[in-house]
Coordinates of C-alpha atoms and ligand atoms in Angstrom, one line a residue:
M8 CA 0.0 0.0 0.0
T9 CA 2.9 2.4 0.5
N10 CA 4.6 3.8 -2.5
A11 CA 8.0 5.2 -1.9
T12 CA 8.0 7.3 -5.0
N13 CA 4.7 9.0 -4.7
A14 CA 6.3 12.2 -3.5
T15 CA 7.3 13.0 -7.1
N16 CA 4.0 12.7 -9.0
A17 CA 1.2 14.3 -7.0
T18 CA 1.2 18.0 -7.7
G19 CA 4.0 18.8 -10.0
P20 CA 6.4 21.7 -9.6
A21 CA 4.9 25.0 -10.5
G22 CA 7.3 25.8 -13.4
D23 CA 4.4 26.5 -15.7
Q24 CA 6.4 28.6 -18.1
D25 CA 8.0 25.6 -19.8
R26 CA 5.5 22.9 -19.5
R27 CA 5.8 20.2 -22.1
C28 CA 3.6 17.3 -23.1
P29 CA 5.5 14.2 -21.8
V30 CA 4.3 12.2 -24.8
C31 CA 5.1 14.5 -27.8
Q32 CA 7.2 17.2 -26.1
A33 CA 4.9 20.0 -27.5
A34 CA 4.6 23.0 -25.4
I35 CA 1.4 23.1 -23.3
I36 CA -0.5 26.3 -23.4
A37 CA -1.6 27.1 -19.9
A38 CA -5.4 27.3 -19.6
A39 CA -6.7 30.4 -18.0
T40 CA -8.8 28.5 -15.5
G41 CA -9.0 25.0 -14.0
R42 CA -6.4 22.4 -13.5
P43 CA -3.2 22.8 -15.6
A44 CA -3.2 20.3 -18.4
R45 CA -0.6 17.6 -18.3
Y46 CA -0.9 16.6 -22.0
C47 CA -1.3 18.7 -25.1
G48 CA -4.5 16.9 -26.1
T49 CA -6.7 13.9 -26.1
P50 CA -4.5 11.7 -28.3
C51 CA -1.5 12.2 -26.1
R52 CA -3.5 11.7 -22.9
Q53 CA -4.7 8.4 -24.3
A54 CA -1.2 7.4 -25.4
A55 CA -0.1 8.1 -21.9
H56 CA -2.9 6.0 -20.5
R57 CA -1.8 3.1 -22.7
A58 CA 1.8 3.6 -21.8
R59 CA 0.9 3.5 -18.1
R60 CA -0.7 0.1 -18.6
R61 CA 2.3 -1.1 -20.5
A62 CA 4.5 0.1 -17.7
Q63 CA 2.4 -1.9 -15.2
E64 CA 2.6 -4.9 -17.3
A65 CA 6.3 -4.6 -17.7
A66 CA 6.7 -4.1 -13.9
G67 CA 4.8 -7.4 -13.5
N68 CA 7.0 -9.1 -16.0
L69 CA 10.1 -7.8 -14.2
R70 CA 8.9 -9.3 -10.9
W71 CA 8.3 -12.6 -12.7
T72 CA 11.6 -12.6 -14.4
R73 CA 13.6 -11.7 -11.3
D74 CA 11.9 -14.6 -9.5
R75 CA 12.8 -16.9 -12.3
I76 CA 16.4 -15.8 -12.2
R77 CA 16.6 -16.4 -8.5
G78 CA 15.0 -19.8 -9.0
D79 CA 17.4 -20.8 -11.8
L80 CA 20.4 -19.6 -9.8
A81 CA 19.4 -21.8 -6.9
R82 CA 19.0 -24.8 -9.3
V83 CA 22.4 -24.1 -10.8
A84 CA 24.0 -24.0 -7.3
K85 CA 22.3 -27.3 -6.3
L86 CA 23.3 -29.0 -9.5
L87 CA 26.9 -27.7 -9.2
S88 CA 27.3 -29.1 -5.8
R89 CA 25.8 -32.5 -6.9
L90 CA 28.2 -32.4 -9.8
E91 CA 31.2 -31.7 -7.5
E92 CA 30.2 -34.7 -5.4
S93 CA 29.9 -37.0 -8.4
V94 CA 33.2 -36.0 -9.8
Q95 CA 34.9 -36.4 -6.4
A96 CA 33.3 -39.8 -5.9
G97 CA 34.7 -40.8 -9.3
L98 CA 38.1 -39.3 -9.4
I99 CA 39.6 -40.9 -6.3
D100 CA 43.3 -40.6 -5.8
G101 CA 45.1 -43.8 -6.3
Q102 CA 42.2 -45.4 -8.2
A103 CA 42.8 -44.1 -11.7
D104 CA 40.8 -46.9 -13.2
A105 CA 37.6 -46.4 -11.1
T106 CA 34.7 -46.2 -13.5
G107 CA 30.9 -46.2 -13.6
W108 CA 30.6 -42.6 -12.4
E109 CA 31.0 -40.9 -15.8
Q110 CA 27.4 -41.2 -17.1
G111 CA 26.1 -39.6 -14.0
V112 CA 28.5 -36.7 -14.3
D113 CA 27.6 -36.3 -18.0
D114 CA 23.9 -36.2 -17.2
L115 CA 24.4 -33.7 -14.4
A116 CA 26.6 -31.5 -16.6
R117 CA 24.0 -31.4 -19.4
H118 CA 21.3 -30.6 -16.9
L119 CA 23.4 -27.8 -15.4
A120 CA 24.2 -26.4 -18.9
G121 CA 20.4 -26.3 -19.7
V122 CA 19.5 -24.5 -16.5
A123 CA 22.4 -22.1 -16.9
A124 CA 21.3 -21.3 -20.4
G125 CA 17.8 -20.6 -19.1
L126 CA 19.3 -18.3 -16.5
G127 CA 21.2 -16.4 -19.3
S128 CA 18.0 -16.0 -21.4
A129 CA 16.1 -14.8 -18.3
A130 CA 18.8 -12.1 -17.8
R131 CA 18.5 -11.0 -21.4
E132 CA 14.7 -10.9 -21.0
H133 CA 15.2 -8.8 -17.9
R134 CA 17.2 -6.2 -19.8
R135 CA 14.6 -6.0 -22.6
T136 CA 11.8 -5.6 -20.0
V137 CA 13.6 -2.9 -18.2
A138 CA 13.9 -1.0 -21.5
D139 CA 10.2 -1.5 -22.2
Y140 CA 9.4 -0.3 -18.7
R141 CA 11.6 2.8 -19.0
T142 CA 10.1 3.7 -22.4
A143 CA 6.6 3.3 -21.1
I144 CA 7.1 5.5 -18.0
R145 CA 8.8 8.2 -20.1
I146 CA 5.8 8.3 -22.4
A147 CA 3.4 8.3 -19.6
G148 CA 5.2 11.1 -17.9
D149 CA 4.9 9.3 -14.6
A150 CA 7.2 8.1 -12.0
L151 CA 5.6 4.7 -11.4
P152 CA 6.8 2.8 -8.4
A153 CA 9.1 0.1 -9.8
G154 CA 8.5 -3.4 -8.6
T155 CA 5.3 -2.8 -6.7
G156 CA 1.8 -3.8 -7.6
Q157 CA -1.1 -1.5 -7.9
A158 CA -3.2 -1.7 -4.8
Ligands
ZN9 ZN1 1.4 15.7 -26.8

């Protein structure tokens, strides 16, 4: 329920001289009466509304991706420790001809490689989603709270 960044977006600074539409950057002509316009017109206000929705969607995707990265990392760590055990069980000093462990090591190594590749693609996905999120909030002209859901 608490939004740490709310301080920035309630009533903006009163620098009305140089107000620009956050969507198209056109100068906004100050109305004589009423609330000062944030956007130059209806199309840009609607574009900002859509961008706000995209930003919320991107924020949700970011949470999901970050969870996935954490999960993949935990699986990598677990697989790596199993792999270490298997290798150490097979490569025993003084028993250079001990065998039978190799297939298990091979399987674990493949599994580890697959999980690690997934972790890498999740990281790339995260970078793309952050870019989407930043683009959307720039268009919306808002400072949306990153990583929080809408109450
Ligand atoms: Zn505009």
